[in-house]
Short mmCIF file of C-alpha atoms and ligand atoms in Angstrom, two decimals:
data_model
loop_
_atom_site.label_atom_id
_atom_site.label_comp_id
_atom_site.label_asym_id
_atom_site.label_seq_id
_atom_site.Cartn_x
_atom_site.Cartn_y
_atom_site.Cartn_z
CA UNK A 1 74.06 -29.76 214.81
CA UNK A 2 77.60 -30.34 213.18
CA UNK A 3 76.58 -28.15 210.08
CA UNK A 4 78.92 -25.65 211.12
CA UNK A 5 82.13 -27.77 211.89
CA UNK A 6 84.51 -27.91 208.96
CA UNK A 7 86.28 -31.34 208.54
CA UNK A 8 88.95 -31.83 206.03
CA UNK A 9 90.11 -35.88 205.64
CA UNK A 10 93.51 -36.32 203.85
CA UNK A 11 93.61 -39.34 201.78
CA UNK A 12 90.73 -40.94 199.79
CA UNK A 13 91.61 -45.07 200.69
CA UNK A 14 89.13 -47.17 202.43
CA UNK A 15 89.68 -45.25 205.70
CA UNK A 16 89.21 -42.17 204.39
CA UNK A 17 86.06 -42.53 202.61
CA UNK A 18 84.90 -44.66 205.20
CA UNK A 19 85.25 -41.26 207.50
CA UNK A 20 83.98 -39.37 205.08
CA UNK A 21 80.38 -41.53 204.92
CA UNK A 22 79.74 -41.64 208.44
CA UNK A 23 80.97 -38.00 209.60
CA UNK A 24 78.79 -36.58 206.77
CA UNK A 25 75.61 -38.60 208.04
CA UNK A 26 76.18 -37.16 211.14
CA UNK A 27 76.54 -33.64 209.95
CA UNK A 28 79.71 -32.49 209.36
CA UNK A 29 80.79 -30.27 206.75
CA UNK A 30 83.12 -32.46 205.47
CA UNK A 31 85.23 -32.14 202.23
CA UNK A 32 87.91 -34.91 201.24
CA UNK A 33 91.33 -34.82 199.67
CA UNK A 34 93.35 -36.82 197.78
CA UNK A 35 96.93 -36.72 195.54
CA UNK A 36 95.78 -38.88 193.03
CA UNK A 37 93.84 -37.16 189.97
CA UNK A 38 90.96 -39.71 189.87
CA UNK A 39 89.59 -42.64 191.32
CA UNK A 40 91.64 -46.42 189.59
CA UNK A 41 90.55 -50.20 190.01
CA UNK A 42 93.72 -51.30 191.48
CA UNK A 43 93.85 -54.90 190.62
CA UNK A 44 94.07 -56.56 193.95
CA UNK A 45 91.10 -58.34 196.02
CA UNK A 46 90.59 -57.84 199.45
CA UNK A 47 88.82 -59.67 202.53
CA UNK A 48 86.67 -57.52 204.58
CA UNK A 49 85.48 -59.54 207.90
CA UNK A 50 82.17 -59.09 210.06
CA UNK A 51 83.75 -56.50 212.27
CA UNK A 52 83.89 -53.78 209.22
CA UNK A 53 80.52 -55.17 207.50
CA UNK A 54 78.35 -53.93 211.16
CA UNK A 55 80.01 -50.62 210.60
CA UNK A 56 79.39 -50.23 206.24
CA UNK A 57 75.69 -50.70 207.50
CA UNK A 58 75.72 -47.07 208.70
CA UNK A 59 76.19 -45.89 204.89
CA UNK A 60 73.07 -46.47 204.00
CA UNK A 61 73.16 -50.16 203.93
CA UNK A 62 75.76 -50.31 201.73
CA UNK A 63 76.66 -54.04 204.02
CA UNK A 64 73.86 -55.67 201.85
CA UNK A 65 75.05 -54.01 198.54
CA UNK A 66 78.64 -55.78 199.38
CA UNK A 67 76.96 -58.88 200.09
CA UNK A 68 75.16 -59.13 196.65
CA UNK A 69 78.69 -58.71 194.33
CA UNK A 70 80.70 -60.41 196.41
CA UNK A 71 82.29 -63.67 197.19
CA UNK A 72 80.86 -64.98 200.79
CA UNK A 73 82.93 -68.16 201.92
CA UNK A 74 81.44 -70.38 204.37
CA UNK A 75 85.09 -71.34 205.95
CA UNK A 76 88.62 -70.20 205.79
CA UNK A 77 91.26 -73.40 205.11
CA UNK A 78 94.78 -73.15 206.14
CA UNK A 79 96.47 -75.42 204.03
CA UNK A 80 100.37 -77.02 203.80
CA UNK A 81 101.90 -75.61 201.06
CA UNK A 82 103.85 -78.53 199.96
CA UNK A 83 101.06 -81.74 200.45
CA UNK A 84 98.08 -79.75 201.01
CA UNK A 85 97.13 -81.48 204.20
CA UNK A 86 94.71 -79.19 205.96
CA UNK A 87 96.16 -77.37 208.72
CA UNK A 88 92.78 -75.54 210.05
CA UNK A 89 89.03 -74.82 208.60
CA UNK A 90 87.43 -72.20 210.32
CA UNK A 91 84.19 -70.98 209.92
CA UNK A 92 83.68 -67.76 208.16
CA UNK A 93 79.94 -67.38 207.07
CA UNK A 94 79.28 -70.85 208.18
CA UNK A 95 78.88 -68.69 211.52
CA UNK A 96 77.92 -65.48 210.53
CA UNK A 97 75.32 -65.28 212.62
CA UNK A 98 77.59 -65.84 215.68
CA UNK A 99 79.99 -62.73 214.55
CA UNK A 100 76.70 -60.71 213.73
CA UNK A 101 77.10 -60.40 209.55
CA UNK A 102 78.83 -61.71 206.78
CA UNK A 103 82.46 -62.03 205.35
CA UNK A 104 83.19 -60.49 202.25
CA UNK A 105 85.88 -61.21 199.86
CA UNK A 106 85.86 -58.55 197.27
CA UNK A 107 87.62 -57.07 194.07
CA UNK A 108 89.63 -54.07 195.71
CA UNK A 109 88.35 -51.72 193.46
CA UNK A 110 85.28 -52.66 193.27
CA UNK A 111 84.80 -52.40 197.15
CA UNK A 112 86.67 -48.83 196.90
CA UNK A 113 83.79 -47.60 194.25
CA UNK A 114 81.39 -48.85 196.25
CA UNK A 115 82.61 -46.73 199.21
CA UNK A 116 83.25 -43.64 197.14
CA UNK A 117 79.52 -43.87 196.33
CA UNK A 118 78.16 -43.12 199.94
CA UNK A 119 80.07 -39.57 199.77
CA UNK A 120 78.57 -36.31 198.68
CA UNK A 121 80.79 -36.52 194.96
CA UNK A 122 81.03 -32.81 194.93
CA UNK A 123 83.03 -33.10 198.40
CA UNK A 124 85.93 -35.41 197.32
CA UNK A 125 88.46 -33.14 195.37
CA UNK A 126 90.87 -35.09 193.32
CA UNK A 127 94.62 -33.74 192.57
CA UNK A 128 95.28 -32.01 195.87
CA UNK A 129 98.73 -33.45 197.05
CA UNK A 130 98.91 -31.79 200.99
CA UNK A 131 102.16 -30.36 200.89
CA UNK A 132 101.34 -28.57 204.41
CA UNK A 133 99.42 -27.71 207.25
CA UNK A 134 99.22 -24.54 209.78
CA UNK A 135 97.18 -25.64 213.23
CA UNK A 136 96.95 -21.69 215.00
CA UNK A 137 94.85 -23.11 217.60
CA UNK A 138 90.99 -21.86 215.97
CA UNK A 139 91.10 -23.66 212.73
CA UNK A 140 93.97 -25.39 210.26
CA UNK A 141 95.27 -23.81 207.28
CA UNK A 142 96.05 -26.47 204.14
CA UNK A 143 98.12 -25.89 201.29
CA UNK A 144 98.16 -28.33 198.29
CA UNK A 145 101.03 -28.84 195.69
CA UNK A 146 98.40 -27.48 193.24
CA UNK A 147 98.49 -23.76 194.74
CA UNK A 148 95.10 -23.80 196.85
CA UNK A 149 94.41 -23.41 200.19
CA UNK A 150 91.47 -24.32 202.62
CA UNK A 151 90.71 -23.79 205.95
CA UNK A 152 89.14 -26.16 208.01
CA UNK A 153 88.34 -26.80 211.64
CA UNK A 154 89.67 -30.34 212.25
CA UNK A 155 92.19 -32.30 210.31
CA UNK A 156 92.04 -35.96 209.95
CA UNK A 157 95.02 -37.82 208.42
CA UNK A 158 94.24 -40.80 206.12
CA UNK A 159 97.42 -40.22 204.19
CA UNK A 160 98.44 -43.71 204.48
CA UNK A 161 101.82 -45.25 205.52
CA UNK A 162 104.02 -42.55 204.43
CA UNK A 163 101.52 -39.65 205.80
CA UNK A 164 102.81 -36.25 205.18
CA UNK A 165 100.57 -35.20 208.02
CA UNK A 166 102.30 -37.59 210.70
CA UNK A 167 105.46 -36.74 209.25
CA UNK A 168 104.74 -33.00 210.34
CA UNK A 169 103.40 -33.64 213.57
CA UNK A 170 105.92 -36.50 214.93
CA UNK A 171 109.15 -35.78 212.56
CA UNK A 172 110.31 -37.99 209.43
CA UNK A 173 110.72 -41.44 209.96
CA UNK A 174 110.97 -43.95 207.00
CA UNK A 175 108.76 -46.87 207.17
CA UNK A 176 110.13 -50.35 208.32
CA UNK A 177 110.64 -52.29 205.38
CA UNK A 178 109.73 -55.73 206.92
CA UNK A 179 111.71 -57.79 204.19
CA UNK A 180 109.11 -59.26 203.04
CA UNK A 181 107.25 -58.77 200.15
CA UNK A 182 103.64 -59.58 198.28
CA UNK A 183 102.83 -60.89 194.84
CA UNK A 184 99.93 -60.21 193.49
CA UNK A 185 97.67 -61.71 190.40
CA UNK A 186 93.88 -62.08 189.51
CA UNK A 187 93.29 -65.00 187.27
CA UNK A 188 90.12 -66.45 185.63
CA UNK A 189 87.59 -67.97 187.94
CA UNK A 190 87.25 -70.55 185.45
CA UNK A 191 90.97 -71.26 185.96
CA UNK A 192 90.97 -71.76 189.53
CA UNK A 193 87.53 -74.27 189.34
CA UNK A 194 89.46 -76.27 187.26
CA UNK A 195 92.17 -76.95 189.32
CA UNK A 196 89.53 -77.48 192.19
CA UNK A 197 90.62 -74.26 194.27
CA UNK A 198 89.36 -73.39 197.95
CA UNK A 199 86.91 -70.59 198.03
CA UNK A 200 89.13 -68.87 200.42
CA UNK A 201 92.17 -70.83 201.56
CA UNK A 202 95.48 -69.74 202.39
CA UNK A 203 98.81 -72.13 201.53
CA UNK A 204 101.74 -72.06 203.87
CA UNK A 205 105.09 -73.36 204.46
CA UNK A 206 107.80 -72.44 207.23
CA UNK A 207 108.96 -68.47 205.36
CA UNK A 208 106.21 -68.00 202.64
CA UNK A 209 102.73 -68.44 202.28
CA UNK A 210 100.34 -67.90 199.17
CA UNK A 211 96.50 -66.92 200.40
CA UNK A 212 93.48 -67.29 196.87
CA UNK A 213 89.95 -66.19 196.91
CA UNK A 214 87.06 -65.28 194.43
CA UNK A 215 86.66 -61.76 193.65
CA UNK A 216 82.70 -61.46 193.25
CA UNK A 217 79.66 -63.71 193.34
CA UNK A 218 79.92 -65.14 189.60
CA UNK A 219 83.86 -66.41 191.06
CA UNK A 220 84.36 -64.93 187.37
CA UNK A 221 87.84 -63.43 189.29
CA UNK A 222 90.17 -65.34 191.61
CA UNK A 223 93.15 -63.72 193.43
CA UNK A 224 96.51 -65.18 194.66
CA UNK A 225 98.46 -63.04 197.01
CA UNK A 226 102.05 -63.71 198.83
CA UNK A 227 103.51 -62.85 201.87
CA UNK A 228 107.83 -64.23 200.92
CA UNK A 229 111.23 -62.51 201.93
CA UNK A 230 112.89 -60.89 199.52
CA UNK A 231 114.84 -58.02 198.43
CA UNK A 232 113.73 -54.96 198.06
CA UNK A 233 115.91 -51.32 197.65
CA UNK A 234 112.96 -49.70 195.26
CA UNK A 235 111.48 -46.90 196.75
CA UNK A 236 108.22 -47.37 194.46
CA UNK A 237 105.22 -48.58 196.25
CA UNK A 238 104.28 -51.69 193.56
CA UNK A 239 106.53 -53.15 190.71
CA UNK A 240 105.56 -55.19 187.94
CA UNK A 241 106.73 -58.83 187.98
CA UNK A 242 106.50 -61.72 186.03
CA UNK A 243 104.88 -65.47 186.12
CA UNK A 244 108.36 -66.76 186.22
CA UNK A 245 109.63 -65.38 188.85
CA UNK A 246 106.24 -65.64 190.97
CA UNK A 247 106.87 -68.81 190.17
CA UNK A 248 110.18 -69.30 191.34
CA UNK A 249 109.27 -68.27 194.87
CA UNK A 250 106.73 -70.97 194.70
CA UNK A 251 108.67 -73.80 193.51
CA UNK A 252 107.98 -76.24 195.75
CA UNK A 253 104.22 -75.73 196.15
CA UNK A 254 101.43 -78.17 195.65
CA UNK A 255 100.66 -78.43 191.65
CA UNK A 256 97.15 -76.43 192.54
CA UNK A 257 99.17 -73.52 193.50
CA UNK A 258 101.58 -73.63 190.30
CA UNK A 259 98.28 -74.33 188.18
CA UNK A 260 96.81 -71.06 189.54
CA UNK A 261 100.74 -69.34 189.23
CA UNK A 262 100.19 -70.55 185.62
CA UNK A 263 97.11 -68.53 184.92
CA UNK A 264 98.60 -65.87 185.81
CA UNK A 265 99.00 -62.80 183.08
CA UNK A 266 99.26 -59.34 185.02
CA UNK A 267 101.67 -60.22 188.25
CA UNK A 268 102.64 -57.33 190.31
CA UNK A 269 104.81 -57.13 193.74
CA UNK A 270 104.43 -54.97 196.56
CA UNK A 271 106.97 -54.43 199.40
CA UNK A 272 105.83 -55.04 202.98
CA UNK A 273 106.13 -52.53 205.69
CA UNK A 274 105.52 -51.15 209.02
CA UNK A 275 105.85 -48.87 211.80
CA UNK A 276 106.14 -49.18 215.39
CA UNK A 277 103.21 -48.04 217.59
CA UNK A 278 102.36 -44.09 218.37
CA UNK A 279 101.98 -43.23 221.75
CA UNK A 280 99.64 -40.65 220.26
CA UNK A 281 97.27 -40.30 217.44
CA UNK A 282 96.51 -36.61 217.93
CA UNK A 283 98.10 -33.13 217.80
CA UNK A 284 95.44 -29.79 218.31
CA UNK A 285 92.80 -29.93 215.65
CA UNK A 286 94.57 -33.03 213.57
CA UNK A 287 94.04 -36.23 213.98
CA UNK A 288 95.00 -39.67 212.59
CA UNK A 289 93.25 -42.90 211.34
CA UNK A 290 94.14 -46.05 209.41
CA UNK A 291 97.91 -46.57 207.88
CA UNK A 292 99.25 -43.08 209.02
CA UNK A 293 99.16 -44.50 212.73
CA UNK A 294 99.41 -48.29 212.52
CA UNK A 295 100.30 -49.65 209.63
CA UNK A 296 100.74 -53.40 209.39
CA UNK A 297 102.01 -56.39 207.44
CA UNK A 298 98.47 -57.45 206.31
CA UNK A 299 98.58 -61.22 207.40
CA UNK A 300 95.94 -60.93 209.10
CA UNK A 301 93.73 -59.17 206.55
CA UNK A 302 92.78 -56.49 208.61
CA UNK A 303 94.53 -53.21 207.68
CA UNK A 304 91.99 -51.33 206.31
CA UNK A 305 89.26 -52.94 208.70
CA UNK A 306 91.43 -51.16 211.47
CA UNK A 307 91.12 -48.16 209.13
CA UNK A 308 87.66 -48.44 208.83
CA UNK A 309 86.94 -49.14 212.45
CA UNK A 310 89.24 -45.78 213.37
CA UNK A 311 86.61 -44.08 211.17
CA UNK A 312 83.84 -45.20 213.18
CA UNK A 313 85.08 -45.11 216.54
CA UNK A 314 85.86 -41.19 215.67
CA UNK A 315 82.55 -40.22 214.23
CA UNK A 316 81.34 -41.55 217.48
CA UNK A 317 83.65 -39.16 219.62
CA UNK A 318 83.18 -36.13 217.56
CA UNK A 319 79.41 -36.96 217.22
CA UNK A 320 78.78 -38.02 220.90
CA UNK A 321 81.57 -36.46 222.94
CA UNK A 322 81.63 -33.12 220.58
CA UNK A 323 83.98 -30.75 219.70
CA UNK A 324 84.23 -28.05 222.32
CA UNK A 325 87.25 -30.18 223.95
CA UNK A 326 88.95 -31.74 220.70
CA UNK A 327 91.61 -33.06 222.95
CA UNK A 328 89.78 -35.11 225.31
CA UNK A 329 87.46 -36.15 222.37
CA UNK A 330 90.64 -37.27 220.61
CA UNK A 331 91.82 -38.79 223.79
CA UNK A 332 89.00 -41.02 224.27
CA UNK A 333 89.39 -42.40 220.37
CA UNK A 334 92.61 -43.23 220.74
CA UNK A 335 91.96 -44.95 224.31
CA UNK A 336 88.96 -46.84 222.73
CA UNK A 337 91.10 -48.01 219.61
CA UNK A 338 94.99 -47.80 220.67
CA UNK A 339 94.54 -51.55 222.87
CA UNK A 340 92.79 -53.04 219.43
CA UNK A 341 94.88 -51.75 216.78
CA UNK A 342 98.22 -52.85 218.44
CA UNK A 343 96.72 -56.07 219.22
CA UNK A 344 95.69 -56.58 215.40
CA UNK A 345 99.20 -55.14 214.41
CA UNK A 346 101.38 -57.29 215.85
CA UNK A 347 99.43 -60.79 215.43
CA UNK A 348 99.46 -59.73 211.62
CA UNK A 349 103.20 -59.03 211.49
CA UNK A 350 103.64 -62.23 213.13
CA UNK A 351 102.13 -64.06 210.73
CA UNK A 352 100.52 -66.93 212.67
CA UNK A 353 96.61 -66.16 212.56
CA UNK A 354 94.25 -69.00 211.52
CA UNK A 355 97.39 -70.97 210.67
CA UNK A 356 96.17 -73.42 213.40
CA UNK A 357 92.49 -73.95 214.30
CA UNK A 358 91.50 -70.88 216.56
CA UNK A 359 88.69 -68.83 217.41
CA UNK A 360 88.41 -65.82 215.90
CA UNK A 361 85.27 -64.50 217.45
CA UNK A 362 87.26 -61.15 219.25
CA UNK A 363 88.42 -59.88 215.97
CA UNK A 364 85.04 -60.56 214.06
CA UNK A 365 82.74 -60.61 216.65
CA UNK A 366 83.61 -56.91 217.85
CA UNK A 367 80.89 -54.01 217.09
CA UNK A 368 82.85 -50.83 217.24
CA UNK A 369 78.99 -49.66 218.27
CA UNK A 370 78.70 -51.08 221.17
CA UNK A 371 82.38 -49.82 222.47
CA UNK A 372 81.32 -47.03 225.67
CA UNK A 373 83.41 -44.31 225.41
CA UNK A 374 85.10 -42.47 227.97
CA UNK A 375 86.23 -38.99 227.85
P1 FAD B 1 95.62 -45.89 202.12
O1 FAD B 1 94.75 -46.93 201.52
O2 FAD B 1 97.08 -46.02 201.91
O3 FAD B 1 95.12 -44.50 201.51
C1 FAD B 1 95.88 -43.34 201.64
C2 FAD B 1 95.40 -42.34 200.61
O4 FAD B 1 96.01 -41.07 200.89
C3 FAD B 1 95.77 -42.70 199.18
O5 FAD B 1 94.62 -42.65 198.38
C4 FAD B 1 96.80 -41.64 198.78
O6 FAD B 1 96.69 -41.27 197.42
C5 FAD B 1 96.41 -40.47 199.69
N1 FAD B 1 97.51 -39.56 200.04
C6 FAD B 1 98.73 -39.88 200.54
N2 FAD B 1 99.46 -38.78 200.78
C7 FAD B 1 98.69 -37.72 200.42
C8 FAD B 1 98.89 -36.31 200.42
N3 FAD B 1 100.03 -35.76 200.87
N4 FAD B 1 97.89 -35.53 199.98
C9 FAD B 1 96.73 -36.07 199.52
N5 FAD B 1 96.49 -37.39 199.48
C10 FAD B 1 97.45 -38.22 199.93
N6 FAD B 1 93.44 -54.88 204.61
C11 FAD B 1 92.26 -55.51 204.85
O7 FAD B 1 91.46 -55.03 205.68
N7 FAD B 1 91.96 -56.68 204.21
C12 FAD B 1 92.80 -57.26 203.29
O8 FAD B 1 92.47 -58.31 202.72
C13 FAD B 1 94.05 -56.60 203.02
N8 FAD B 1 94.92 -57.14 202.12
C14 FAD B 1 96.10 -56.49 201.88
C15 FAD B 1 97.03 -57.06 200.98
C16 FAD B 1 98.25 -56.42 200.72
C17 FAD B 1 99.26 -57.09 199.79
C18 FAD B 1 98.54 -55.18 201.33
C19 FAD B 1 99.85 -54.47 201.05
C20 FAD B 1 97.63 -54.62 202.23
C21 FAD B 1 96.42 -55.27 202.53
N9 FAD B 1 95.51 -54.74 203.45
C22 FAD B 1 94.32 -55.39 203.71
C23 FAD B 1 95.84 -53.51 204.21
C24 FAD B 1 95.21 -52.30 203.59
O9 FAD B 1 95.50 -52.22 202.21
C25 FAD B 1 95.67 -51.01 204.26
O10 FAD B 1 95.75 -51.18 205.65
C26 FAD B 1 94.64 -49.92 203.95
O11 FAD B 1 94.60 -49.70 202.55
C27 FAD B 1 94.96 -48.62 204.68
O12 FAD B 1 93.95 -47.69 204.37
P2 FAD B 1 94.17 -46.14 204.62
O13 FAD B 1 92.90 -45.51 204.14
O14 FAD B 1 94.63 -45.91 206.00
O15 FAD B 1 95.40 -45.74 203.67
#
């Protein structure tokens, strides 16, 4: 029915691909971009909760591949950083069946593969940086840094924070360095058993925090990542760093954390930003999903599950709502996802989720599926 509608997504991350599955199951012609020249195992882990898991059932199952590489922790533990007194143990997959499927923690890459899998390969065309865009109203013209052009009927940007395609549509605006910034290390599994680690516990005191999972189902991997203040003037996306100045930050941790900070042989650091809300996703044929519209400090480990569930909640408006009236179809996914998004955005700039015992059933018990849409 959709064979005939042309659908170009800009940027290959999780909520790109993510569109890129589900549109093409429903029967778009869809064909998907991205600057960098391949596809890299970025060495970071990442949580994905019950909310995103309902919605990777729609490629194909790929929910139950997830579920059989990854790590599945029964509870999350908030922990003091300095005594390790528990602060809060909520139940993850001790309740999955209350939030309706599993939580995942997963090697980044790994996860990213796995999503890259449930897309037609011949579609996905590496090494095209968008340098620009034409919207005349009947289709939109796209020119790439490497001198080609395409034509396709609707644009979705899933550029990320620093979207070229937002930039266009609502002017250049730098991103909000938050002054904060993230460490990041994967050390042995072996490493973190020893020292008697938390499947999945996060390690806080009043300005910092540390948060350390398993990677995969073996716990072969286990991954420490930061939220600290901190300097930062780069404008580089990731720096290297060392175990001594991780370390430093850390000082005054519990001796688990500085055993796992020990361990550590690769350490990277990442500098935390943000935006402030659109009061608009949309522009004629273009639309936008993921980090291009609400990026986030990613405390509460839900970035790219917002990405993901834009994806979804969009297939469903082109799919259901059509494509005769893009702007009322785009109207209705932004009024299904705008209230969500925000809500998601601002609890995980503020840091404070699961830090005390809560419920967390309305971010993990949501099924974008069973969201009725209005046009
Ligand atoms: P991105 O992943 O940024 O993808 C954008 C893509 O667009 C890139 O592949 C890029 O190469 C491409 N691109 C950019 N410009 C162009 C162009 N002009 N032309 C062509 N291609 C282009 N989220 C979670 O859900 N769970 C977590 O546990 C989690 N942990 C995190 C930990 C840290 C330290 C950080 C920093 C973030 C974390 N997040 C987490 C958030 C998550 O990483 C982001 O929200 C998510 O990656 C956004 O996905 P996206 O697809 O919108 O954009």
């Amino acid at each position: 029915m959709f064979g005939g509608v042309r659908v170009g997504i800009v940027g290959a991350g999780l909520g790109g691909v993510a569109a890129a599955g589900l549109l093409q199951r429903q029967g778009f012609d869809v064909t998907l971009y991205d600057m960098a020249p391949g596809f890299s195992r970025l060495g970071a882990g990442i949580q994905f909760g019950p909310n995103v898991l309902k919605i990777l059932a729609y490629l194909d199952g790929l929910d139950k591949k997830l579920e059989e590489i990854s790590c599945l922790p029964d509870y999350w533990v908030s922990r003091n950083g300095t005594d390790g007194a528990v602060l809060a143990k909520i139940p993850l997959n001790a309740e999955h069946e209350r939030y309706g499927a599993p939580y995942i923690t997963i090697h980044r890459g790994d996860l990213h593969q796995a999503m890259l899998d449930c897309v037609e390969t011949q579609r996905i065309k590496w090494g095209h940086k968008l340098v620009d865009f034409t919207d005349n109203g009947r289709n939109v013209a796209l020119e790439f840094e490497n001198g080609s052009t395409e034509t396709v009927d609707i644009l979705i940007a899933a550029d990320g924070i620093n979207s070229r395609i937002r930039e266009k549509i609502f002017g250049l605006e730098e991103a909000l360095y938050t002054g904060w910034i993230a460490h990041r290390a994967i050390i042995p599994g072996a490493a973190a058993k020893a020292l008697g680690a938390d499947v999945n516990a996060k390690w806080w005191t009043a300005d910092r925090h540390i948060v350390c999972y398993y990677l995969d189902r073996k716990e072969e991997e286990f991954y420490l990542v930061t939220g600290e203040p901190a300097e930062w003037t780069s404008r580089a996306g990731q720096l290297p760093s060392t175990r001594e100045e991780f370390k430093a930050a850390f000082a005054d941790y519990h001796p688990m954390v500085q055993g796992y900070i020990d361990a550590a042989e690769t350490v990277t650091k990442w500098p935390l930003k943000t935006r402030d809300p659109l009061s608009k996703w949309h522009e004629g044929r273009v639309v936008l999903l993921g980090d291009s519209c609400h990026p986030m400090k990613p405390h509460m480990a839900q970035g790219a599950a917002m990405a993901v569930e834009d994806a979804a909640v969009l297939t469903r408006c082109l799919s259901e709502l059509g494509v005769a009236d893009l702007d009322a179809t785009f109207e209705a996914y932004y009024g299904a996802r705008k209230e969500r998004a925000t809500k998601v955005q601002s609890i995980s700039n503020a840091n404070t989720w699961l830090r005390q015992p809560e419920d967390p059933y309305w971010c993990y018990g949501d099924n974008v599926y069973n969201l009725k849409l209005t046009s």
